[in-house]
CSV table of C-alpha atoms and ligand atoms in Angstrom, one decimal:
chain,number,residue,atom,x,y,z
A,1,UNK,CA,268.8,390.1,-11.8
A,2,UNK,CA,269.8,386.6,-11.0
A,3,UNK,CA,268.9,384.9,-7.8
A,4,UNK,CA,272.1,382.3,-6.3
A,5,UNK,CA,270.7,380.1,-3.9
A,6,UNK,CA,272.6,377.8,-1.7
A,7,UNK,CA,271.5,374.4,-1.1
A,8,UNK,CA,274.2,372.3,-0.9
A,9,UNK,CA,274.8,371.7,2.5
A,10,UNK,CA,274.6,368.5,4.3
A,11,UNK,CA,271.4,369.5,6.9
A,12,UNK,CA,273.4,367.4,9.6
A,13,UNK,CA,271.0,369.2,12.4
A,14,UNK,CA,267.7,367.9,10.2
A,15,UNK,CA,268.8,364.2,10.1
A,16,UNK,CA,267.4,361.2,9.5
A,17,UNK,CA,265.3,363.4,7.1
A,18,UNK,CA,268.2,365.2,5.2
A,19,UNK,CA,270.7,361.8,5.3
A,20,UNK,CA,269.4,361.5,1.7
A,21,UNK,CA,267.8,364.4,0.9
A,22,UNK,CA,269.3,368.0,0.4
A,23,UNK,CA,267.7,370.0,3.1
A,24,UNK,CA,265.9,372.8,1.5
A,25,UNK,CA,264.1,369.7,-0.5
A,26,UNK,CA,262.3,369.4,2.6
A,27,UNK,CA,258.7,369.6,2.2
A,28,UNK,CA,256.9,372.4,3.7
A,29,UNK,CA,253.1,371.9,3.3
A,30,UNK,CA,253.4,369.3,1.1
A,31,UNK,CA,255.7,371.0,-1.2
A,32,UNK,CA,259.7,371.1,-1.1
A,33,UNK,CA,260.8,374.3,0.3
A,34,UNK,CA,262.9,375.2,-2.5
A,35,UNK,CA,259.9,375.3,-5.0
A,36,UNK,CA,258.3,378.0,-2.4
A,37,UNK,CA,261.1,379.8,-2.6
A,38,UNK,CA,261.6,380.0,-6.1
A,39,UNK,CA,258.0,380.6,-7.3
A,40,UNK,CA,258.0,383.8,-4.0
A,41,UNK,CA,261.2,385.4,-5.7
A,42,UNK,CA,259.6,384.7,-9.2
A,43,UNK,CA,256.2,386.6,-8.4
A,44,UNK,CA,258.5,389.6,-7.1
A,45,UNK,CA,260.8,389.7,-10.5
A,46,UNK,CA,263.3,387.2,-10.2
A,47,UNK,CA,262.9,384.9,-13.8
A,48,UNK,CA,266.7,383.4,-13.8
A,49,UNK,CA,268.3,381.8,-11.1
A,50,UNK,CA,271.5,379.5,-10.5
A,51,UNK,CA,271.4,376.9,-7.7
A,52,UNK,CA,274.4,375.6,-6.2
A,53,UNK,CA,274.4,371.5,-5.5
A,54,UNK,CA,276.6,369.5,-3.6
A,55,UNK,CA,274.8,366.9,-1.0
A,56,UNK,CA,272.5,364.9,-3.2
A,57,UNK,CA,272.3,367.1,-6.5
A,58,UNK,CA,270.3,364.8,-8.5
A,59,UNK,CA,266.7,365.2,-6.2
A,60,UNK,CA,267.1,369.0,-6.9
A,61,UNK,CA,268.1,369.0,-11.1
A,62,UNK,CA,265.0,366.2,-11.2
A,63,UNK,CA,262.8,368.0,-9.6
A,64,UNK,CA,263.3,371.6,-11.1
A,65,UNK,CA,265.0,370.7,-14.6
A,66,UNK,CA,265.7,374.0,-16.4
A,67,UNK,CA,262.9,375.4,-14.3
A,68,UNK,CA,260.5,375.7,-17.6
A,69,UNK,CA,257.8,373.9,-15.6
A,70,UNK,CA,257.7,376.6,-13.5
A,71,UNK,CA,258.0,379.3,-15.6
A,72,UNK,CA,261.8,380.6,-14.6
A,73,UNK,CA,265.3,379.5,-16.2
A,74,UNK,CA,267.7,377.5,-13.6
A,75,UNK,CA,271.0,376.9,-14.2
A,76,UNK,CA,273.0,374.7,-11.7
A,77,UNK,CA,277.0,374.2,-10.3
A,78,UNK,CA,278.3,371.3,-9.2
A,79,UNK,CA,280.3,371.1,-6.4
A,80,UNK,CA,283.2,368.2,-6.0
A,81,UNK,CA,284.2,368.3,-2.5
A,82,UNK,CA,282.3,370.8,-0.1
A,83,UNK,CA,282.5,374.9,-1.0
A,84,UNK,CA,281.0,376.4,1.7
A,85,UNK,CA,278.8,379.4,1.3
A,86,UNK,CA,281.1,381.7,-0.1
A,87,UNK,CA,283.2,378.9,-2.4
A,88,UNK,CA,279.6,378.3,-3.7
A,89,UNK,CA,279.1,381.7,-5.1
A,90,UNK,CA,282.3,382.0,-6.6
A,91,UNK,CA,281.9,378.7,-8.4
A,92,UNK,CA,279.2,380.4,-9.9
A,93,UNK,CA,280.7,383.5,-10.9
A,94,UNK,CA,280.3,382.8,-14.8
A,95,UNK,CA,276.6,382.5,-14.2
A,96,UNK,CA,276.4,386.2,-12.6
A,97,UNK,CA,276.2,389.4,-13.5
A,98,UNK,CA,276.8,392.5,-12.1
A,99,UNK,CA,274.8,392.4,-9.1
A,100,UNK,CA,272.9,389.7,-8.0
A,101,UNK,CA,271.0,388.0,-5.1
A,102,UNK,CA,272.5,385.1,-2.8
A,103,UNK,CA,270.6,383.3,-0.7
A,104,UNK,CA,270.4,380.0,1.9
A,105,UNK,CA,268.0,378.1,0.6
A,106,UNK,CA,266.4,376.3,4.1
A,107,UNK,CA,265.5,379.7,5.3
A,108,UNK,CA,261.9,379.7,5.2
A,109,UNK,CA,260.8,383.5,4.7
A,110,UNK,CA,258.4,385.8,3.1
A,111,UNK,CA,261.2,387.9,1.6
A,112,UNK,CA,260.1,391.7,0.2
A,113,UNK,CA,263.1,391.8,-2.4
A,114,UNK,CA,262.4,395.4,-3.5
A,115,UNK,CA,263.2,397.6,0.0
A,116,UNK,CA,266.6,395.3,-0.1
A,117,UNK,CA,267.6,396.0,-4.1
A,118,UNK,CA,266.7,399.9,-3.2
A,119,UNK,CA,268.9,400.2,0.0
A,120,UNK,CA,271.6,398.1,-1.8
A,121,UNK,CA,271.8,400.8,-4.6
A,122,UNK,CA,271.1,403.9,-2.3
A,123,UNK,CA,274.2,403.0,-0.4
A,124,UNK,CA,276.1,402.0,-3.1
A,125,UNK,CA,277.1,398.9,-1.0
A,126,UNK,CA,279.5,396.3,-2.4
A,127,UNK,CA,277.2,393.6,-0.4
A,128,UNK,CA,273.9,394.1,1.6
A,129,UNK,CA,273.0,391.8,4.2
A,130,UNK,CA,269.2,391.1,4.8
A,131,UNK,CA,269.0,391.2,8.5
A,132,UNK,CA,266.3,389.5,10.9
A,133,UNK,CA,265.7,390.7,14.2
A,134,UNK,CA,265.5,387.5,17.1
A,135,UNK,CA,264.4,387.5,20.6
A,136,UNK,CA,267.9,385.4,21.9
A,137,UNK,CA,270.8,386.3,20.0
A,138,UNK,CA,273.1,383.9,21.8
A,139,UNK,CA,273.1,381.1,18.8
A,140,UNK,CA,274.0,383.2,15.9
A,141,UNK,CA,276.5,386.3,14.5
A,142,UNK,CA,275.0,389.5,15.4
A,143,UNK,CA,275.9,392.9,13.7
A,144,UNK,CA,276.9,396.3,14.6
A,145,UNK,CA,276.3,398.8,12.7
A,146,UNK,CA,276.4,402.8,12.3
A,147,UNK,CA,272.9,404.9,11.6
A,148,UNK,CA,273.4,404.3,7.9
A,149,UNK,CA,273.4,400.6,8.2
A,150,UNK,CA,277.1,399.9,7.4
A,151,UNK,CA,278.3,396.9,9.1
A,152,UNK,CA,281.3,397.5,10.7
A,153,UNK,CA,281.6,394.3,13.2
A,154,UNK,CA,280.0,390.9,13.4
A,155,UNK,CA,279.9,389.5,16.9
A,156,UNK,CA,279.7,385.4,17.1
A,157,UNK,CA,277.3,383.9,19.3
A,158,UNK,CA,277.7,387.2,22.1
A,159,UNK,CA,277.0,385.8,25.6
A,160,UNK,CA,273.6,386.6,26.9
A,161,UNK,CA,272.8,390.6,27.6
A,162,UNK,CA,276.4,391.4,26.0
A,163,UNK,CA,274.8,391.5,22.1
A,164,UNK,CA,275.1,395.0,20.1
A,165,UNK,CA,271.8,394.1,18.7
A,166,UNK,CA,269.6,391.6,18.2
A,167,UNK,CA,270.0,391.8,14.4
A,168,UNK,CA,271.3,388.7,13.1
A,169,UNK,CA,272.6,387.7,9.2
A,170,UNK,CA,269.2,386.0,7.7
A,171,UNK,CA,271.3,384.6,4.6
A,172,UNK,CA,270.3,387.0,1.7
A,173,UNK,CA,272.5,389.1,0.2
A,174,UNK,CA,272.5,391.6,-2.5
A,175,UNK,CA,275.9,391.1,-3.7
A,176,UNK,CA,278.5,393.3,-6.5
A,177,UNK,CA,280.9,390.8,-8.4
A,178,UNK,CA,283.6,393.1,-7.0
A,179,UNK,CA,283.2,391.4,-4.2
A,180,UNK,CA,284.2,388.3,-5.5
A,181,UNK,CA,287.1,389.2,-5.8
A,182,UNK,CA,287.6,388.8,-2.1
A,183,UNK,CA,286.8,385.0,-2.0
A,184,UNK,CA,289.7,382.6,-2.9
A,185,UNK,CA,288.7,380.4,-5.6
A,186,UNK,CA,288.7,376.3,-5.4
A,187,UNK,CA,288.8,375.7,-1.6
A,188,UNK,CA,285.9,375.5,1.5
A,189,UNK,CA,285.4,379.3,2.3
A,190,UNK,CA,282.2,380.9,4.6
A,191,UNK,CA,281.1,383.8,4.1
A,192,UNK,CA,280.2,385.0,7.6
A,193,UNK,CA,283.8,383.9,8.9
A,194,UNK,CA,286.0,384.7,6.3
A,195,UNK,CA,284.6,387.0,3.1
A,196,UNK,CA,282.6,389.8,5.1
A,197,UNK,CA,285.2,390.3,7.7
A,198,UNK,CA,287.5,390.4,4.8
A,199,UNK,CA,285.4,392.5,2.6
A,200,UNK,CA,285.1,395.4,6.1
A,201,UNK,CA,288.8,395.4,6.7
A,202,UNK,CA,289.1,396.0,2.8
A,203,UNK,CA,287.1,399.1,3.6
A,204,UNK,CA,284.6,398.0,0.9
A,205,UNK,CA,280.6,398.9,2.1
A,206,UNK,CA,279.0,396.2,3.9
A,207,UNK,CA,275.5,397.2,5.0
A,208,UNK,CA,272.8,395.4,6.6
A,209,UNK,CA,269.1,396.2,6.5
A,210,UNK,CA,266.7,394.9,9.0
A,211,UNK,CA,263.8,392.9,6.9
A,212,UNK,CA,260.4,392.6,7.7
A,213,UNK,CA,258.0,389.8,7.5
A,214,UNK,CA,258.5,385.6,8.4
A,215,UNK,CA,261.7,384.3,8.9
A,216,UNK,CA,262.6,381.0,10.3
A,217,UNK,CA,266.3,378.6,9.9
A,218,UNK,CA,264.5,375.3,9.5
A,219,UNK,CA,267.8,373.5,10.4
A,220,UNK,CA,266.5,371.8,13.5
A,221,UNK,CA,263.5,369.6,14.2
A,222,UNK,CA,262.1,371.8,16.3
A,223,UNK,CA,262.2,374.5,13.6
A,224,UNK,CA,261.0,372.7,10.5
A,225,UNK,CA,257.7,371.9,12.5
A,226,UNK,CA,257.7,375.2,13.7
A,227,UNK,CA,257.8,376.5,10.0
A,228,UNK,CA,254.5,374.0,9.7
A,229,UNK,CA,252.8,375.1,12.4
A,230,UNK,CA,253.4,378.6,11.8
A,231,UNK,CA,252.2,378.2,8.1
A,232,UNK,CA,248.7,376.6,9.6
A,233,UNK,CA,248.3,379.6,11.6
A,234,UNK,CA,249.2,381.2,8.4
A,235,UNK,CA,251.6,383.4,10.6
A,236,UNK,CA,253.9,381.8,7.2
A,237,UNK,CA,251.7,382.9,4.1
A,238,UNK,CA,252.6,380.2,1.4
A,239,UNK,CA,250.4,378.7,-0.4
A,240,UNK,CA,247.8,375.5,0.7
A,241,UNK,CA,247.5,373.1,-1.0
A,242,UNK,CA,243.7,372.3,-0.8
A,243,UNK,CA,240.3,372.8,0.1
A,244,UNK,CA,239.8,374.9,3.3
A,245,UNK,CA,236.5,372.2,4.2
A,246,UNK,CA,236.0,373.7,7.7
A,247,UNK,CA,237.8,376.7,9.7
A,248,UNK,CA,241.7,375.6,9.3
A,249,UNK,CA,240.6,372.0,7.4
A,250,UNK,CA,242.4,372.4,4.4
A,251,UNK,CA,242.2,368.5,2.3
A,252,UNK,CA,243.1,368.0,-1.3
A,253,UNK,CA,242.4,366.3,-4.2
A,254,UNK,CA,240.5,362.6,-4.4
A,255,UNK,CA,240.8,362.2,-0.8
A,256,UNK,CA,238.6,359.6,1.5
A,257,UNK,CA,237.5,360.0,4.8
A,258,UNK,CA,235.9,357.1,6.9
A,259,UNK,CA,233.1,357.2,8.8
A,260,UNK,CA,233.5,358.8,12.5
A,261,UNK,CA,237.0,359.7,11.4
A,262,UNK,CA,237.5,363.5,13.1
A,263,UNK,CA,239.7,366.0,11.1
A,264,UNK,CA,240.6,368.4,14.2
A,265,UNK,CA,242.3,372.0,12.9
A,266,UNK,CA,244.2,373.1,12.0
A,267,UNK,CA,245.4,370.4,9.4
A,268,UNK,CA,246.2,370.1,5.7
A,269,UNK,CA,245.5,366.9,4.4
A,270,UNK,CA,247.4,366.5,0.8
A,271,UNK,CA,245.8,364.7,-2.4
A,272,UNK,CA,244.2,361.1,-2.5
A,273,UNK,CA,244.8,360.7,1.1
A,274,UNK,CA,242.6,357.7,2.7
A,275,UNK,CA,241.7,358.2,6.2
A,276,UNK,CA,239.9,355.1,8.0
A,277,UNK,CA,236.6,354.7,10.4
A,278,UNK,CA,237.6,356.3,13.7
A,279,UNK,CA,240.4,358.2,12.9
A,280,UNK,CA,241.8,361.3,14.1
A,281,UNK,CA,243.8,363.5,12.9
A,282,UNK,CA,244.7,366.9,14.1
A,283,UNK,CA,245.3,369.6,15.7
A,284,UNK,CA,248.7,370.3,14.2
A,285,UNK,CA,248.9,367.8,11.2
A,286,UNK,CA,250.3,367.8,7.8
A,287,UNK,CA,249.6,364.5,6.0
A,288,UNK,CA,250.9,364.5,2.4
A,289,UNK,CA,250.6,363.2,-0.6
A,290,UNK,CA,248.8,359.5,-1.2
A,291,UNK,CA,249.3,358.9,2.3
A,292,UNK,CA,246.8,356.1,4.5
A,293,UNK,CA,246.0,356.1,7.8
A,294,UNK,CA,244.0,353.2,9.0
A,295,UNK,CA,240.9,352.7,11.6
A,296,UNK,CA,241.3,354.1,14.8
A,297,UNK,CA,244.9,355.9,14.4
A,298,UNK,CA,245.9,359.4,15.7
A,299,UNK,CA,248.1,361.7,14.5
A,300,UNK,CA,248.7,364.7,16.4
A,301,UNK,CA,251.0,367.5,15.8
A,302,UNK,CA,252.5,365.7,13.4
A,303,UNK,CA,254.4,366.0,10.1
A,304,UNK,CA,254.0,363.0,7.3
A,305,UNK,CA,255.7,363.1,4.3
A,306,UNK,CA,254.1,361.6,0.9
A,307,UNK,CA,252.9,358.1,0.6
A,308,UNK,CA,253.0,357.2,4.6
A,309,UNK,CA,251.4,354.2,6.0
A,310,UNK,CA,249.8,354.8,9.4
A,311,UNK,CA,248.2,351.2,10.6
A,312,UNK,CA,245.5,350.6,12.6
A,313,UNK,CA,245.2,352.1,16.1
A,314,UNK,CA,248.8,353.6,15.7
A,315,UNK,CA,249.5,356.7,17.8
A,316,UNK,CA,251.4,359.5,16.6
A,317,UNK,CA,251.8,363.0,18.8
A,318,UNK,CA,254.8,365.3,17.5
A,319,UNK,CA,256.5,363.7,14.6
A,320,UNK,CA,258.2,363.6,11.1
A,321,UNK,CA,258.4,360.9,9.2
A,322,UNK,CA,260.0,361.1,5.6
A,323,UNK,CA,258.6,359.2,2.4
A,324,UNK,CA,257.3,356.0,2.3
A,325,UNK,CA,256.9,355.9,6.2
A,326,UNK,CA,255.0,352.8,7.6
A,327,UNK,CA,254.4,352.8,11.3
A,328,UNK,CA,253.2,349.6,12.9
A,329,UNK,CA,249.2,348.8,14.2
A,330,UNK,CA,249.0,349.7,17.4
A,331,UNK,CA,252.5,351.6,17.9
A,332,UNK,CA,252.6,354.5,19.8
A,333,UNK,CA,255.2,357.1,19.0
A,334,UNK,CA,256.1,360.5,21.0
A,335,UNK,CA,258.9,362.9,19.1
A,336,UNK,CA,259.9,360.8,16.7
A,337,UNK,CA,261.6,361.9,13.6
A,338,UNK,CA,262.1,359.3,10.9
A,339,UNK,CA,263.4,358.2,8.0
A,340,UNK,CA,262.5,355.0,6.9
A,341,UNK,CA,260.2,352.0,8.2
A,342,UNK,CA,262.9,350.2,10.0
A,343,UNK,CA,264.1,352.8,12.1
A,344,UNK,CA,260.0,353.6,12.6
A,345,UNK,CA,260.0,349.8,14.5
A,346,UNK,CA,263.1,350.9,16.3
A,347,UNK,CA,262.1,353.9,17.8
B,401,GTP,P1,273.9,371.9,9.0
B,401,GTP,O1,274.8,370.8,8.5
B,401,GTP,O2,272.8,371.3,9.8
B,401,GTP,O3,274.7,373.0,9.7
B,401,GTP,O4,273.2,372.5,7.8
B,401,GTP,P2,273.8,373.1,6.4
B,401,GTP,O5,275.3,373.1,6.3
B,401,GTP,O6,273.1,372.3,5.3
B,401,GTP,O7,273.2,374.5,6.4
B,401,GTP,P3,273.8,375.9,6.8
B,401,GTP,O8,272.7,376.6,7.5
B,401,GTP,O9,275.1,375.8,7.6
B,401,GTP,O10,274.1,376.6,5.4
B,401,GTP,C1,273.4,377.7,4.9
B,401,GTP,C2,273.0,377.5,3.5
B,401,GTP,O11,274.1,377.3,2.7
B,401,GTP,C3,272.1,376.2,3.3
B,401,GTP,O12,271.1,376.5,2.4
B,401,GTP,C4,273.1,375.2,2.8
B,401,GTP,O13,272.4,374.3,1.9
B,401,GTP,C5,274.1,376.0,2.0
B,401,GTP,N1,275.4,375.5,2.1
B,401,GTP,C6,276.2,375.3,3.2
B,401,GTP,N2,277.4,374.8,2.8
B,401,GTP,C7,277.4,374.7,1.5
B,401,GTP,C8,278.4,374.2,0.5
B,401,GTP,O14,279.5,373.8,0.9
B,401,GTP,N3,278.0,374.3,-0.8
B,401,GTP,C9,276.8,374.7,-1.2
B,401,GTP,N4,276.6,374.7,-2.5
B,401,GTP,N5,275.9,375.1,-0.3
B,401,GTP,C10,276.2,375.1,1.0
């Protein structure tokens, strides 16, 4: 079975980061999300899959290629203007067979694929919606559905205490190419609004299944450090990169670490990472790749993408900054989530 997955939308709510970046490119624990994702639906089966570009295509095809590096075969489409999430998957109609998987690609999940494939047959749905269960229902489409699980209403960001569940549409799908029938080809179409309401008034079997295990929309700030922190927890089991050195000190490869530098957990310290005399870093940090941070600098619940420069004495306490990050001696930053170096001195 092949695996769509959608990553070609513009991650407004993530910018700076995503301004150049497709979102699910985002690095979680030092690793782009998307690589995660592929090598998790690879362990459970999944060997071919077809990913759908549009906002900054060429960071995904170089990073992933044909996939052989990591052991799968990736095709790709192309997207001219914008396709939306149902558009997307019928661009790629060619690519698919008769039943395949679709999914967002900056949900960061632990997906158990096999429960989903069985209830999709069982029921001989024409789609099957994975569905995640949240505490305030108010921000998303919630289902309703009879015993069996067939959807037969989605209700769009219900006011408080008037939801008919709390199951919401995590963005996998186990989908039938009949059903692509029901998506006009070669304009913007979504497939919440406008395909699954189509596809119930058809009368053609939509079911949802409520899935177990991690799920989390990075689309916010808030969220994609919440995905980190959750992962140093290990609430999120992906894989570390690194050493575990001390309880929740994971460090990689080559690193340096001065003297009377403290390393507070949990954090995960990526490869040939130098950390000056004095510093501390931690609780809540993920430093990454070839990054420095000088004497006497803290960095606190904290995201740093690869190759940051942290100088001297600079404070840090609940930021992101993207690649190639330099922050000031002596700056102090609170919340900041950036981009480049200028808009570091601007902040
Ligand atoms: P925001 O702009 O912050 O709302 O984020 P987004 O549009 O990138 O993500 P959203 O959560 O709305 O979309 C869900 C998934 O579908 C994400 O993985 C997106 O990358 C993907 N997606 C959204 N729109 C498109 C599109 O027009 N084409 C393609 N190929 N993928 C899309």
């Amino acid at each position: 079975m092949k695996a769509l997955l959608l990553a070609g939308g513009l991650g407004t709510r993530l910018r700076p980061l995503t301004e150049e970046l497709p979102k699910p490119m985002a690095p979680v624990g030092n690793r782009p999300w998307l690589e995660h994702l592929v090598l998790q639906l690879k362990e459970q089966g999944i060997r071919e899959f077809v990913i759908a570009l549009k906002h900054y295509p060429e960071h995904i095809e170089r990073h992933f290629g044909d996939g052989s590096r990591l052991g799968v075969s990736i095709e790709y489409t192309r997207e001219e203007e914008a396709l939306g999430t149902a558009g997307a998957i019928k661009l790629a109609e060619p690519l698919l067979g008769d039943t395949f998987l679709a999914l967002n690609a900056d949900v960061v999940q632990r997906i158990e694929l096999l429960p989903l494939l069985e209830f999709h047959k069982e029921r001989r749905a024409a789609v099957t919606i994975g569905l995640t269960e949240v505490e305030d229902p108010s921000q998303f489409g919630v289902v309703e559905r009879t015993s069996a699980g067939r959807i037969h209403r989605f209700v769009e960001k219900p006011k408080r205490g008037e939801a008919p569940s709390r199951l919401i549409n995590a963005g996998i799908y186990v989908m039938n190419r009949q059903a692509l029938s029901f998506i006009p080809p070669g304009r913007e179409v979504s497939i919440e609004r406008e395909t699954f309401p189509a596809l119930i008034e058809a009368g053609q079997g939509v079911y949802g299944m409520p899935m177990r295990g991690y799920w989390l929309d990075m689309g916010t700030r808030d969220r994609y450090r919440q995905a980190h922190w959750d992962m140093l927890d290990r609430k999120l089991a992906i894989p570390l990169f690194g050493e575990e050195r001390g309880k929740g000190i994971w460090v990689g490869n080559d690193c340096s670490v001065g003297s009377g530098a403290l390393l507070i957990p949990p954090v995960l310290i990526g490869d040939r990472v130098r950390i000056g005399d004095r510093a501390v870093i931690g609780p809540y940090a993920v430093i990454g790749d070839d990054c420095r941070i000088l004497g006497e600098a803290r960095v606190s619940e904290t995201i740093l993408w690869d190759r940051c420069l942290v100088r001297q004495g600079a404070r840090l306490h609940q930021c992101v900054f993207g690649y190639d990050a330099e922050i000031g001696s002596k700056h102090i930053l609170f919340e900041a989530v950036v981009n480049r170096m200028k808009e570091a001195v601007s902040v």
